[in-house]
JSON list of C-alpha atoms in Angstrom, two decimals:
[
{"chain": "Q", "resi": 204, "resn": "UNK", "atom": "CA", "xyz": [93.29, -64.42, 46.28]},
{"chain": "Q", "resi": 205, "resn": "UNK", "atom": "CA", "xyz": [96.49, -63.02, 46.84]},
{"chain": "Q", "resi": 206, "resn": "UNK", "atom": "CA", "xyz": [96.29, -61.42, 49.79]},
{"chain": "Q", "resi": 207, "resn": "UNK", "atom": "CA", "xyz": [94.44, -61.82, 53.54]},
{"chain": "Q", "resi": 208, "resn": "UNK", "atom": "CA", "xyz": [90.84, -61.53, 52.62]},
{"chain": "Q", "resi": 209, "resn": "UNK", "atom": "CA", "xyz": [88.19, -60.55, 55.55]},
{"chain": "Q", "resi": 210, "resn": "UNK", "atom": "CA", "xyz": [84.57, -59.44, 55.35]},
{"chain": "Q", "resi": 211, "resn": "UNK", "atom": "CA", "xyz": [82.17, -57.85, 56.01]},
{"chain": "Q", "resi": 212, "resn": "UNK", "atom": "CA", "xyz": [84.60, -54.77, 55.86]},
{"chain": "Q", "resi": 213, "resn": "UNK", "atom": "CA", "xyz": [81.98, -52.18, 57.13]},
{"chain": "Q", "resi": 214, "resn": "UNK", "atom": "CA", "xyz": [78.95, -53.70, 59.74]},
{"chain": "Q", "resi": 215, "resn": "UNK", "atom": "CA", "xyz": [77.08, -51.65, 61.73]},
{"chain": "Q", "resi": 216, "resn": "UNK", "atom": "CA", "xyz": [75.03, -53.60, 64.54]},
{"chain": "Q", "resi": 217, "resn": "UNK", "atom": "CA", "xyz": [72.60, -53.04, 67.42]},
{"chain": "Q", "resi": 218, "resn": "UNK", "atom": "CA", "xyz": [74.02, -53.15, 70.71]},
{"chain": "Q", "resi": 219, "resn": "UNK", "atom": "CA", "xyz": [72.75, -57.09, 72.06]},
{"chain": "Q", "resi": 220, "resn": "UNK", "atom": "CA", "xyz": [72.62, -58.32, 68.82]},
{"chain": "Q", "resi": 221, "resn": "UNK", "atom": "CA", "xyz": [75.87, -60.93, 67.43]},
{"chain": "Q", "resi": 222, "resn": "UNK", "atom": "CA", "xyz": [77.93, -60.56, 64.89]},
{"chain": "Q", "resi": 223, "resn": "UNK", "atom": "CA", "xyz": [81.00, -62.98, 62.47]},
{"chain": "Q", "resi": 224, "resn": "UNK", "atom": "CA", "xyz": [83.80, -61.91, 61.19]},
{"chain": "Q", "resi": 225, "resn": "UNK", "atom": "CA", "xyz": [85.15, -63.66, 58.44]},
{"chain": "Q", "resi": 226, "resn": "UNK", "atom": "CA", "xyz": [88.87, -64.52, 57.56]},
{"chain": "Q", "resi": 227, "resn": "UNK", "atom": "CA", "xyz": [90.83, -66.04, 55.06]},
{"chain": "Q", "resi": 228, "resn": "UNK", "atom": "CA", "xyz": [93.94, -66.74, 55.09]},
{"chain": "Q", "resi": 229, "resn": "UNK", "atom": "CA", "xyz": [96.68, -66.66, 52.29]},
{"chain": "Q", "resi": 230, "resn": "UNK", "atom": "CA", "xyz": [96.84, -69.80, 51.11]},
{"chain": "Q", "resi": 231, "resn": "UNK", "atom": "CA", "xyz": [99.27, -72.50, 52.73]},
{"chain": "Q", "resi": 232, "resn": "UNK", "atom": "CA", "xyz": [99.92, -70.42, 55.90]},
{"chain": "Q", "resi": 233, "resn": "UNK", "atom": "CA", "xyz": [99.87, -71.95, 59.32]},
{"chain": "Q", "resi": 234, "resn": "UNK", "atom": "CA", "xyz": [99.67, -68.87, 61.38]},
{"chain": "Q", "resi": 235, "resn": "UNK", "atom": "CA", "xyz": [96.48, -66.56, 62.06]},
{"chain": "Q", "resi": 236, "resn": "UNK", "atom": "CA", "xyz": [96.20, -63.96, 64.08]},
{"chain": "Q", "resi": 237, "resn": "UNK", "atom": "CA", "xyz": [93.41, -61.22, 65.16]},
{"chain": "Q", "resi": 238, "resn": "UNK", "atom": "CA", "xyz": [93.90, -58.24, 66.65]},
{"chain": "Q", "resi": 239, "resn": "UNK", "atom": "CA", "xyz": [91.42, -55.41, 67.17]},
{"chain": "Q", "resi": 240, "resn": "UNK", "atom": "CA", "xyz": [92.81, -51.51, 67.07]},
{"chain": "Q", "resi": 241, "resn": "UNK", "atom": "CA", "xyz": [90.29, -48.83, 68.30]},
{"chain": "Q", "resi": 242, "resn": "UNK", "atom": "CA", "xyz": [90.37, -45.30, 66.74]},
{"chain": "Q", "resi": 243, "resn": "UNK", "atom": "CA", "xyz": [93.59, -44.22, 67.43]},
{"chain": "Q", "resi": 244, "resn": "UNK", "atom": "CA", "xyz": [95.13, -46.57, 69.14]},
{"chain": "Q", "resi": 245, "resn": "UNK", "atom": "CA", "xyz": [97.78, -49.03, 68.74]},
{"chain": "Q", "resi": 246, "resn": "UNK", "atom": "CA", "xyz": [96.52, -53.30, 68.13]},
{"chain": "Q", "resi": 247, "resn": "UNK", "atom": "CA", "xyz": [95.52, -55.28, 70.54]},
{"chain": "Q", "resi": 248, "resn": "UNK", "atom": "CA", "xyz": [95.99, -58.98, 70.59]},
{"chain": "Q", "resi": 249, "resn": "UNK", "atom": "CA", "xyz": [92.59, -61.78, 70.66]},
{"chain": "Q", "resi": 250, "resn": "UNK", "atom": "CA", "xyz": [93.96, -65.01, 69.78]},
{"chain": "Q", "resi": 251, "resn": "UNK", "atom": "CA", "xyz": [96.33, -66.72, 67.97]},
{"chain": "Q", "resi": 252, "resn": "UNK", "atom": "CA", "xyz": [96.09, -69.86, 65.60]},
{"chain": "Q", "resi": 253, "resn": "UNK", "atom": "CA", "xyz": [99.12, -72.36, 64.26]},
{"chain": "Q", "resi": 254, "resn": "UNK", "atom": "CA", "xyz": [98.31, -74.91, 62.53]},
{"chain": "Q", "resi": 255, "resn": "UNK", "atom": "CA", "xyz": [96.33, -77.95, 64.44]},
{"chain": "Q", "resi": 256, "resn": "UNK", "atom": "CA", "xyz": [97.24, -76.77, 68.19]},
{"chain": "Q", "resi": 257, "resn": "UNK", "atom": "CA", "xyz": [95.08, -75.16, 70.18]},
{"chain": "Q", "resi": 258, "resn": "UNK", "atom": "CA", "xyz": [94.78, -71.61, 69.86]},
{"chain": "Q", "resi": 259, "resn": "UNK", "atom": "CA", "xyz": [96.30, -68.84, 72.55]},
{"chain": "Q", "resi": 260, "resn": "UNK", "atom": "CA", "xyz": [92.94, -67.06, 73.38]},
{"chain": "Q", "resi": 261, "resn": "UNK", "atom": "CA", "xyz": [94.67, -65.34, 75.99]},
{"chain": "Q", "resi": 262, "resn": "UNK", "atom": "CA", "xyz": [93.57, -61.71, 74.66]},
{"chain": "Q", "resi": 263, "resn": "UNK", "atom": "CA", "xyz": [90.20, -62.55, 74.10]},
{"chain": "Q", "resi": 264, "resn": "UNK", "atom": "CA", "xyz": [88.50, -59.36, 76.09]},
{"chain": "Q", "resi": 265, "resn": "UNK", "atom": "CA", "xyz": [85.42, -61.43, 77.43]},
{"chain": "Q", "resi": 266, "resn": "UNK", "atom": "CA", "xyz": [83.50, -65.26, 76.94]},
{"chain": "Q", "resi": 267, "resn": "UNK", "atom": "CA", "xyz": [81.46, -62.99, 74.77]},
{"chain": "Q", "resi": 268, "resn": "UNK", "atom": "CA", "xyz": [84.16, -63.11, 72.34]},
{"chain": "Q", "resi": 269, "resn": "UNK", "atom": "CA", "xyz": [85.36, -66.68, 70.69]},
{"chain": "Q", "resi": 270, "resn": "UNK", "atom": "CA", "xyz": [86.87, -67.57, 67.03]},
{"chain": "Q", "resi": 271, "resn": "UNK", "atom": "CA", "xyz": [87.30, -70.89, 65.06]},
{"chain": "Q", "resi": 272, "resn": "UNK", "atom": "CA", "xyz": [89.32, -71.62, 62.33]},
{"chain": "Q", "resi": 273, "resn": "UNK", "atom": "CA", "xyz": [88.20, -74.56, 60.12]},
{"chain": "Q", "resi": 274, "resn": "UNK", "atom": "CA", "xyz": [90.05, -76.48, 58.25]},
{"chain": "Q", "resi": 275, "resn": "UNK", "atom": "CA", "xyz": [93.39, -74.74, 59.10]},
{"chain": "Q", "resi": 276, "resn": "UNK", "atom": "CA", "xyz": [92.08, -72.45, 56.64]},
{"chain": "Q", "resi": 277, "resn": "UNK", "atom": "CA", "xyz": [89.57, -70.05, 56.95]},
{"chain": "Q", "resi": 278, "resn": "UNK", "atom": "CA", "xyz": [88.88, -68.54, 60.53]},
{"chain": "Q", "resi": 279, "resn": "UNK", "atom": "CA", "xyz": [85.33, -66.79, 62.16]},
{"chain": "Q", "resi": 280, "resn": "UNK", "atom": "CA", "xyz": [85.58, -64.32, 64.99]},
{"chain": "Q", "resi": 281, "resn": "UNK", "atom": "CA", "xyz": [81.85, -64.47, 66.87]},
{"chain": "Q", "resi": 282, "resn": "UNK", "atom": "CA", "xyz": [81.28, -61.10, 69.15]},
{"chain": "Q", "resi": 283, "resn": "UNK", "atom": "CA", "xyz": [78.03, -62.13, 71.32]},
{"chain": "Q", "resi": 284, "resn": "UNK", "atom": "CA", "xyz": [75.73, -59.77, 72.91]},
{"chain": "Q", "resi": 285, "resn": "UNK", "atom": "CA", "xyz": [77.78, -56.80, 71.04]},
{"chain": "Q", "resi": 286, "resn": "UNK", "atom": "CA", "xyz": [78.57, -53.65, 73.55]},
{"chain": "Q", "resi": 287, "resn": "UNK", "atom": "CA", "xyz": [79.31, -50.22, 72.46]},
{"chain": "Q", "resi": 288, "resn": "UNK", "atom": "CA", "xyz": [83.09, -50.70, 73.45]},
{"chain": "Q", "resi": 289, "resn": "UNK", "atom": "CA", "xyz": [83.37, -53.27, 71.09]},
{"chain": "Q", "resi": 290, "resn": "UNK", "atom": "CA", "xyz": [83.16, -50.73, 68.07]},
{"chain": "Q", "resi": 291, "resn": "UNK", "atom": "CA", "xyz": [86.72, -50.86, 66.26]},
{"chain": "Q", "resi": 292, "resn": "UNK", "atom": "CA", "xyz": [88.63, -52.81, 63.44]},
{"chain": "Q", "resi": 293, "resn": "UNK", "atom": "CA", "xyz": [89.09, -56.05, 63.93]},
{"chain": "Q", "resi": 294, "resn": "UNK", "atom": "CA", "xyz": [92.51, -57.05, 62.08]},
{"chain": "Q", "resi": 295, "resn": "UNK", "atom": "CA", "xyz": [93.28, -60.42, 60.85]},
{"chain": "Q", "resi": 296, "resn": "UNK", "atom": "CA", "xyz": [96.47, -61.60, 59.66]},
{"chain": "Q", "resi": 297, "resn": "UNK", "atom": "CA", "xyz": [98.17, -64.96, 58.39]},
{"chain": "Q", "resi": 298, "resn": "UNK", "atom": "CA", "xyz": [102.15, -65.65, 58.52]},
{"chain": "Q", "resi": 299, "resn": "UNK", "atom": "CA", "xyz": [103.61, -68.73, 56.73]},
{"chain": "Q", "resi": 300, "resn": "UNK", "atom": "CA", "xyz": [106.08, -68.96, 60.05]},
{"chain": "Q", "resi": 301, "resn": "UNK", "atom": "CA", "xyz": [105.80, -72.58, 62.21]},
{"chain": "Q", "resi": 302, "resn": "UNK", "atom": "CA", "xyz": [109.17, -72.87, 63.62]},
{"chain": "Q", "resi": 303, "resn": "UNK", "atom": "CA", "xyz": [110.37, -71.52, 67.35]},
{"chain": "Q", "resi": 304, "resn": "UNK", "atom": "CA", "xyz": [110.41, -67.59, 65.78]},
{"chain": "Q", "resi": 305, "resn": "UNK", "atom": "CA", "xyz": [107.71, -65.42, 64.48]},
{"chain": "Q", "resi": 306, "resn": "UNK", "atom": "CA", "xyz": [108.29, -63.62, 61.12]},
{"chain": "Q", "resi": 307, "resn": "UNK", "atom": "CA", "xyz": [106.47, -61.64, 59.13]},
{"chain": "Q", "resi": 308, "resn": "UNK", "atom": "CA", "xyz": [102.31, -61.25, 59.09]},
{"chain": "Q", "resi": 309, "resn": "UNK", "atom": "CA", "xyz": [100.37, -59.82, 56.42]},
{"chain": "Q", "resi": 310, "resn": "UNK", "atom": "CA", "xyz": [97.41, -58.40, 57.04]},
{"chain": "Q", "resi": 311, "resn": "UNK", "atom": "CA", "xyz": [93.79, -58.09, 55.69]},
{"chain": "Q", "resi": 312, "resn": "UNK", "atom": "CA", "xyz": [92.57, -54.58, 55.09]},
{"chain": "Q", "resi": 313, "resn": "UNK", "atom": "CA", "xyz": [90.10, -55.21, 58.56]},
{"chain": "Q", "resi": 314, "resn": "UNK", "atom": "CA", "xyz": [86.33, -55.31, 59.43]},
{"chain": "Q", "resi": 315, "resn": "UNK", "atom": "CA", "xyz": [85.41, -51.99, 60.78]},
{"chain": "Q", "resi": 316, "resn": "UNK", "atom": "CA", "xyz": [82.36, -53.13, 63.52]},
{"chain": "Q", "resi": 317, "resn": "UNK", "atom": "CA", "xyz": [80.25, -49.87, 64.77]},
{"chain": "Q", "resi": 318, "resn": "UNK", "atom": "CA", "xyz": [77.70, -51.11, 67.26]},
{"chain": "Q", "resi": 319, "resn": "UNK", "atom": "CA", "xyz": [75.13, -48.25, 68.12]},
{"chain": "O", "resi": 142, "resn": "UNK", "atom": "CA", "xyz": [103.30, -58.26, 79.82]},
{"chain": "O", "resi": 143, "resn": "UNK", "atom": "CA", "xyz": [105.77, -58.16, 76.89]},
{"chain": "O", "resi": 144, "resn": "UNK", "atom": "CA", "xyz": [104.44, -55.40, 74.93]},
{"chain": "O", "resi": 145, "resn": "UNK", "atom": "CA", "xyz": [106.70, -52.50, 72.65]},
{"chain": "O", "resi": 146, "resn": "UNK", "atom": "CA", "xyz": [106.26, -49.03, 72.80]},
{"chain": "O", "resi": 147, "resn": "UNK", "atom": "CA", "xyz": [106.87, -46.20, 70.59]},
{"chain": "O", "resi": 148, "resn": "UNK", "atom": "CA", "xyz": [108.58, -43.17, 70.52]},
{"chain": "O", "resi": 149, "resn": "UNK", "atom": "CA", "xyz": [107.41, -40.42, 70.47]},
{"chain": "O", "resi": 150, "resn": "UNK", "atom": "CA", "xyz": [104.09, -40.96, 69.57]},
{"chain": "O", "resi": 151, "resn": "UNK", "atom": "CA", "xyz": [104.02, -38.10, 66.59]},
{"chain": "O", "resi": 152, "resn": "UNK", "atom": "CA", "xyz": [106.45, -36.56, 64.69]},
{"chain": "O", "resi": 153, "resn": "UNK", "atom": "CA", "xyz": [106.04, -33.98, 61.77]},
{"chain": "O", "resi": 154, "resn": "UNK", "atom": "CA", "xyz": [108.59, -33.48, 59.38]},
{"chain": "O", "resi": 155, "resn": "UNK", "atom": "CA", "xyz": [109.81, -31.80, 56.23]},
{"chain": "O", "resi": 156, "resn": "UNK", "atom": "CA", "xyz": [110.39, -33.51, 52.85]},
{"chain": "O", "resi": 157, "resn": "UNK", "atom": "CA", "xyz": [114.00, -34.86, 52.42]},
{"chain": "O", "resi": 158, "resn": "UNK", "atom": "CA", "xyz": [114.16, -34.97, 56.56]},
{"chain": "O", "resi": 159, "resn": "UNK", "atom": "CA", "xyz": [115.14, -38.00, 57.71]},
{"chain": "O", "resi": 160, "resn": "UNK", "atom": "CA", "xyz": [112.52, -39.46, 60.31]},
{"chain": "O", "resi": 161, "resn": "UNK", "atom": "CA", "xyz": [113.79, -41.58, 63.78]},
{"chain": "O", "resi": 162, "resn": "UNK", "atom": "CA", "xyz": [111.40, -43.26, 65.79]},
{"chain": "O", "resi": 163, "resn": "UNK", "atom": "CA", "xyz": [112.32, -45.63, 69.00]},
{"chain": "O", "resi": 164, "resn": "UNK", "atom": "CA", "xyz": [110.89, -48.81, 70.41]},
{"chain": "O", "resi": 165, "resn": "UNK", "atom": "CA", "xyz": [110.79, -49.69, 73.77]},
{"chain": "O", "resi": 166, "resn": "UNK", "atom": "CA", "xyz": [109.91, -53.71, 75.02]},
{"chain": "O", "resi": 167, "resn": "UNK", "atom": "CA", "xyz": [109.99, -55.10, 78.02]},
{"chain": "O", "resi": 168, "resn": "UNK", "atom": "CA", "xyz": [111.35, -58.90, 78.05]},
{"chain": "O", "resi": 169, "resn": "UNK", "atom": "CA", "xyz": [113.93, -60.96, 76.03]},
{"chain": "O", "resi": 170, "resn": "UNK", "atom": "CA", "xyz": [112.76, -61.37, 72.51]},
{"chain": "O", "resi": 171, "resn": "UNK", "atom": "CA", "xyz": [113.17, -63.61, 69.55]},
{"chain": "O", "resi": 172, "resn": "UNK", "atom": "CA", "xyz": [112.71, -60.88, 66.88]},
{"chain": "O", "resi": 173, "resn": "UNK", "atom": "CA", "xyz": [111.21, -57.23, 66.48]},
{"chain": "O", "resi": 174, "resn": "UNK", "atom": "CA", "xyz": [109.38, -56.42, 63.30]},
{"chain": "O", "resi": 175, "resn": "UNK", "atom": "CA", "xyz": [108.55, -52.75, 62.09]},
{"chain": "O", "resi": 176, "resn": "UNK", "atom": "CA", "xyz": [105.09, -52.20, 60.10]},
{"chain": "O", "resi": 177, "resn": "UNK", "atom": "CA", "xyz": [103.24, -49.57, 58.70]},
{"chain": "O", "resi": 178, "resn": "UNK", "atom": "CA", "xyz": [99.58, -48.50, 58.58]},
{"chain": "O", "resi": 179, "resn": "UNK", "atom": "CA", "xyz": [98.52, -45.75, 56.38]},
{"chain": "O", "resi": 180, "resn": "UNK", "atom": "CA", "xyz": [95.32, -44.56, 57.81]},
{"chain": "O", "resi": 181, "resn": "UNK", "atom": "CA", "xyz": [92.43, -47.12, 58.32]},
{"chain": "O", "resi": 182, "resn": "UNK", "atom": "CA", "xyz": [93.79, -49.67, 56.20]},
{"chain": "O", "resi": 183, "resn": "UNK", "atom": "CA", "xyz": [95.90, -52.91, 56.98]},
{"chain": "O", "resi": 184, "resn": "UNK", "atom": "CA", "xyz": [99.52, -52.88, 58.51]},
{"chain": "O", "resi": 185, "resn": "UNK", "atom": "CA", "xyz": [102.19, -53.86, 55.96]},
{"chain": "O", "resi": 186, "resn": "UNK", "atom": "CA", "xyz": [105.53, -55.33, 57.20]},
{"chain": "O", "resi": 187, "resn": "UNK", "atom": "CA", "xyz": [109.03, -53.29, 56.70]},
{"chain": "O", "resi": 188, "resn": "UNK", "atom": "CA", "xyz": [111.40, -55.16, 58.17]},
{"chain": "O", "resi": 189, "resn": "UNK", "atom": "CA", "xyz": [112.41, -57.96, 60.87]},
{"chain": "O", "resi": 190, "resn": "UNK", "atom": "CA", "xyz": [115.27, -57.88, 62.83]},
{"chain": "O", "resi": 191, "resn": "UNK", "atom": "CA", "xyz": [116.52, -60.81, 64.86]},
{"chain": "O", "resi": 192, "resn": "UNK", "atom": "CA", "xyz": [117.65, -60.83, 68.46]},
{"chain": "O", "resi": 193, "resn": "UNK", "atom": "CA", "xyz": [121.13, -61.75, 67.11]},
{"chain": "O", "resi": 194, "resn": "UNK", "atom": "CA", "xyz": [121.24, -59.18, 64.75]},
{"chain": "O", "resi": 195, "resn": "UNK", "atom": "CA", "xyz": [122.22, -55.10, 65.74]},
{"chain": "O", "resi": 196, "resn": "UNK", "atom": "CA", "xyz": [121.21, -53.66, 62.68]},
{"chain": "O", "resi": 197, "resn": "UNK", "atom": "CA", "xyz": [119.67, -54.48, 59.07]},
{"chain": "O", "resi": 198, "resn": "UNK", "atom": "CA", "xyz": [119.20, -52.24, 56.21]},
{"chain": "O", "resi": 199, "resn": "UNK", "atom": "CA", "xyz": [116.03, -52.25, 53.11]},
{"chain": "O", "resi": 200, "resn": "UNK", "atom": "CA", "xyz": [116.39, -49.42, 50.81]},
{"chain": "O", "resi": 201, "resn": "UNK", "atom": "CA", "xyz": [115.91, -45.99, 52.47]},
{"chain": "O", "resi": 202, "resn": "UNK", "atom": "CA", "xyz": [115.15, -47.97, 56.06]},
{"chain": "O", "resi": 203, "resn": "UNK", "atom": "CA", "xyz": [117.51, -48.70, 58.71]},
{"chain": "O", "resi": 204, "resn": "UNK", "atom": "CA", "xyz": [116.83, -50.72, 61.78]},
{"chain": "O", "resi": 205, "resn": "UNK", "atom": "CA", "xyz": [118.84, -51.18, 64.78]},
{"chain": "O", "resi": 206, "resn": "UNK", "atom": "CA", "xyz": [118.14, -52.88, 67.61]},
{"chain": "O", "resi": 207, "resn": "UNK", "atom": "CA", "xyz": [120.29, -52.95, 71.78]},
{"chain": "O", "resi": 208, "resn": "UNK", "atom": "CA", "xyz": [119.05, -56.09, 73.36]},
{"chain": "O", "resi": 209, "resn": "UNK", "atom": "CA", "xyz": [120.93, -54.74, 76.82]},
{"chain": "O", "resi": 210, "resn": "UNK", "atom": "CA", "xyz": [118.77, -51.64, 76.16]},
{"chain": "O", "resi": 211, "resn": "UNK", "atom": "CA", "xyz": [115.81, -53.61, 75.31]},
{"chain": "O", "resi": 212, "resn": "UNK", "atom": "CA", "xyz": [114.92, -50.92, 72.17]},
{"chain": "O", "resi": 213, "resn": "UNK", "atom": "CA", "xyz": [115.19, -50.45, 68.54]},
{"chain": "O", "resi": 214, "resn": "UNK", "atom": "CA", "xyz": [114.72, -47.56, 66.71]},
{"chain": "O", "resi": 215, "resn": "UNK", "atom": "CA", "xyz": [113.43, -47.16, 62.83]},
{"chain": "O", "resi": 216, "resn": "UNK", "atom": "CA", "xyz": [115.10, -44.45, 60.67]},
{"chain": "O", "resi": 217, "resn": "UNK", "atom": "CA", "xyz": [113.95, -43.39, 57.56]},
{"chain": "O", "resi": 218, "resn": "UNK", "atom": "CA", "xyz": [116.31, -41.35, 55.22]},
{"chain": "O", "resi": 219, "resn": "UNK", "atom": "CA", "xyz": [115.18, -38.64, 52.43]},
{"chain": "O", "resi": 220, "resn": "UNK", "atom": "CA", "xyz": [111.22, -39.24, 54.10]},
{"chain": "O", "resi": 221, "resn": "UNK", "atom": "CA", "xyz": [108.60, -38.37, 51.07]},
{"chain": "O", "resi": 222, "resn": "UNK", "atom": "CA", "xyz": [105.32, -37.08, 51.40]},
{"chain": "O", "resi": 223, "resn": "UNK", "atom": "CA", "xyz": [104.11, -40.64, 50.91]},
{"chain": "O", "resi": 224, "resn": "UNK", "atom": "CA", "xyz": [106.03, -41.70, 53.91]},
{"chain": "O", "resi": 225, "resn": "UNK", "atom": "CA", "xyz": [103.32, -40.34, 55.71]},
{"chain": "O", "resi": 226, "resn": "UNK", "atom": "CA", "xyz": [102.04, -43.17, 58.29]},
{"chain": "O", "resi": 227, "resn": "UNK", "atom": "CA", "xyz": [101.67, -44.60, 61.57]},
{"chain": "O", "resi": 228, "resn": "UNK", "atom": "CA", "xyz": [104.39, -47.29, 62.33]},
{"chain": "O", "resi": 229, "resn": "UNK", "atom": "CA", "xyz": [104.33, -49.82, 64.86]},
{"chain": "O", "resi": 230, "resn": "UNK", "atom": "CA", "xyz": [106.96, -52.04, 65.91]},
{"chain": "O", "resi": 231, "resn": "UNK", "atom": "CA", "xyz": [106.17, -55.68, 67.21]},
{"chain": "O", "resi": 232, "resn": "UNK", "atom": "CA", "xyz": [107.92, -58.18, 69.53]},
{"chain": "O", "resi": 233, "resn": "UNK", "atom": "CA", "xyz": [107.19, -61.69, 70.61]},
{"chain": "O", "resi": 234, "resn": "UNK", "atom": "CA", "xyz": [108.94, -63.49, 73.55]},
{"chain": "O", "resi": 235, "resn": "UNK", "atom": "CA", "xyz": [110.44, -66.87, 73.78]},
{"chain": "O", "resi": 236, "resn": "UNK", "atom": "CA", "xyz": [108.18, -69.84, 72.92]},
{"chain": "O", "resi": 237, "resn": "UNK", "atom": "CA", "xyz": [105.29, -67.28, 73.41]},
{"chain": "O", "resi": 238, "resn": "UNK", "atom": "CA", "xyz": [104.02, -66.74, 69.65]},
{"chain": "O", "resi": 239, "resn": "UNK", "atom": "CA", "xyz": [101.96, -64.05, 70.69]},
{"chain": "O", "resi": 240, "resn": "UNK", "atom": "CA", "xyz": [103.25, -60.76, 68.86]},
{"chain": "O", "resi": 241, "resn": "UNK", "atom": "CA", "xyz": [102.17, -57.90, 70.65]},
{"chain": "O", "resi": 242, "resn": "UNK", "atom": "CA", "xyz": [102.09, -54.33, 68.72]},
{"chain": "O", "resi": 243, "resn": "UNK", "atom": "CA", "xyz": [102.95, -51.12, 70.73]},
{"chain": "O", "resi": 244, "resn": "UNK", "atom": "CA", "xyz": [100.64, -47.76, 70.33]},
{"chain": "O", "resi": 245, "resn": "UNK", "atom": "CA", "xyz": [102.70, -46.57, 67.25]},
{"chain": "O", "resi": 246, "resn": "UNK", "atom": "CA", "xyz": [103.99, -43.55, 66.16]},
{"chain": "O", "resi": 247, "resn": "UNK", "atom": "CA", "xyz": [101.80, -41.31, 63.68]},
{"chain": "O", "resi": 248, "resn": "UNK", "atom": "CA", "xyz": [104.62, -39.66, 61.02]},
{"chain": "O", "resi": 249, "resn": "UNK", "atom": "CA", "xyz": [103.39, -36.75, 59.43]},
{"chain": "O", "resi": 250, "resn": "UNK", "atom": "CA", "xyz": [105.57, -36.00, 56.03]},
{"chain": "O", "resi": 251, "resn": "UNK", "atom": "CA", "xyz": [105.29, -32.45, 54.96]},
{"chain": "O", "resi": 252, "resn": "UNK", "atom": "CA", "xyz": [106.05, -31.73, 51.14]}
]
């Protein structure tokens, strides 16, 4: 596709249960990001992929929380043992940028996780 | 940690206003980007400005940014109904590719 694909975009889960998050990239670019953004409130940072180095999981909120991205390509964000406070969107987003400076990220349209 | 922050956090407006809203960030930067995010969708970039760089223009958008102030502000001119949005700006930090998003400011457009 054209754009930053993720799925499911709606999932609703039982608290304890686990849950994946899908991602794909566009096409071609190196750099992935997620974020998540609860109601109301501004994003905030999980990980970050480029290319083959290992990832910055420096925002990831617990070891309950890991991603993978296969390939260079498509990426999975696994949420174990899923808590109430994890309910928000989780935003992906790919940027074609490699070099010493960020530029611009475009973003999927997010998964909105409710866990009850 | 490097992180922006917005200014104010809402602002309502009338149609044909023209709309400011300021970023705040803490630590050198290499660039700060401006996005958008109509209401439970994706963000969409506006525009990037480079640490180098005071000010860039795209259509009815003007960015400036005051590295010795460590902010940048977004204007938009003649703001539309459709302007209506939250915008967030975003910085990263030296080698540090991690782009951090501030709390955004929710623009409210009235016709």
């Amino acid at each position: 596709g054209a754009g930053v694909s993720q799925s499911p975009s709606n999932k609703v889960t039982e608290k304890g249960k686990d849950v994946e998050l899908r991602c794909d990239p566009i096409s071609g670019h190196t750099a992935l990001y997620w974020y998540r953004q609860s109601l109301g409130q501004g994003l905030e940072f999980l990980i970050y992929f480029q290319g083959n180095s290992a990832p910055d999981k420096s925002g990831l909120p617990s070891d309950r929380f890991s991603a993978e991205r296969t390939g260079g390509s498509v990426s999975t964000l696994t949420i174990q043992r899923t808590q109430q406070e994890d309910s928000a969107v989780y935003l992906c987003a790919s940027g074609a940028f490699s070099g010493v400076n960020t530029g611009e990220l475009f973003f999927g349209e997010g998964s909105r996780l409710t866990v009850l | 940690s490097q992180q922006g922050e917005e200014d104010p956090q809402a602002l309502s407006i009338q149609e044909g206003e023209n709309a400011t809203m300021n970023c705040s960030y803490k630590t050198s930067i290499n660039n700060l980007q401006w996005y958008r995010q109509n209401s439970g969708r994706g963000l969409v970039h506006l525009i990037l400005i480079r640490s180098n760089e005071r000010e860039k223009h795209s259509g009815r958008l003007r960015v400036t940014l005051d590295t010795s102030k460590k902010s940048s502000s977004l204007l938009i001119t003649a703001s539309r109904a459709a302007d209506t949005a939250s915008y967030f700006c975003a910085t990263d930090a030296g080698s540090n590719y991690k782009l951090t998003f501030g709390k955004g400011t929710l623009l409210t457009v009235n016709p």
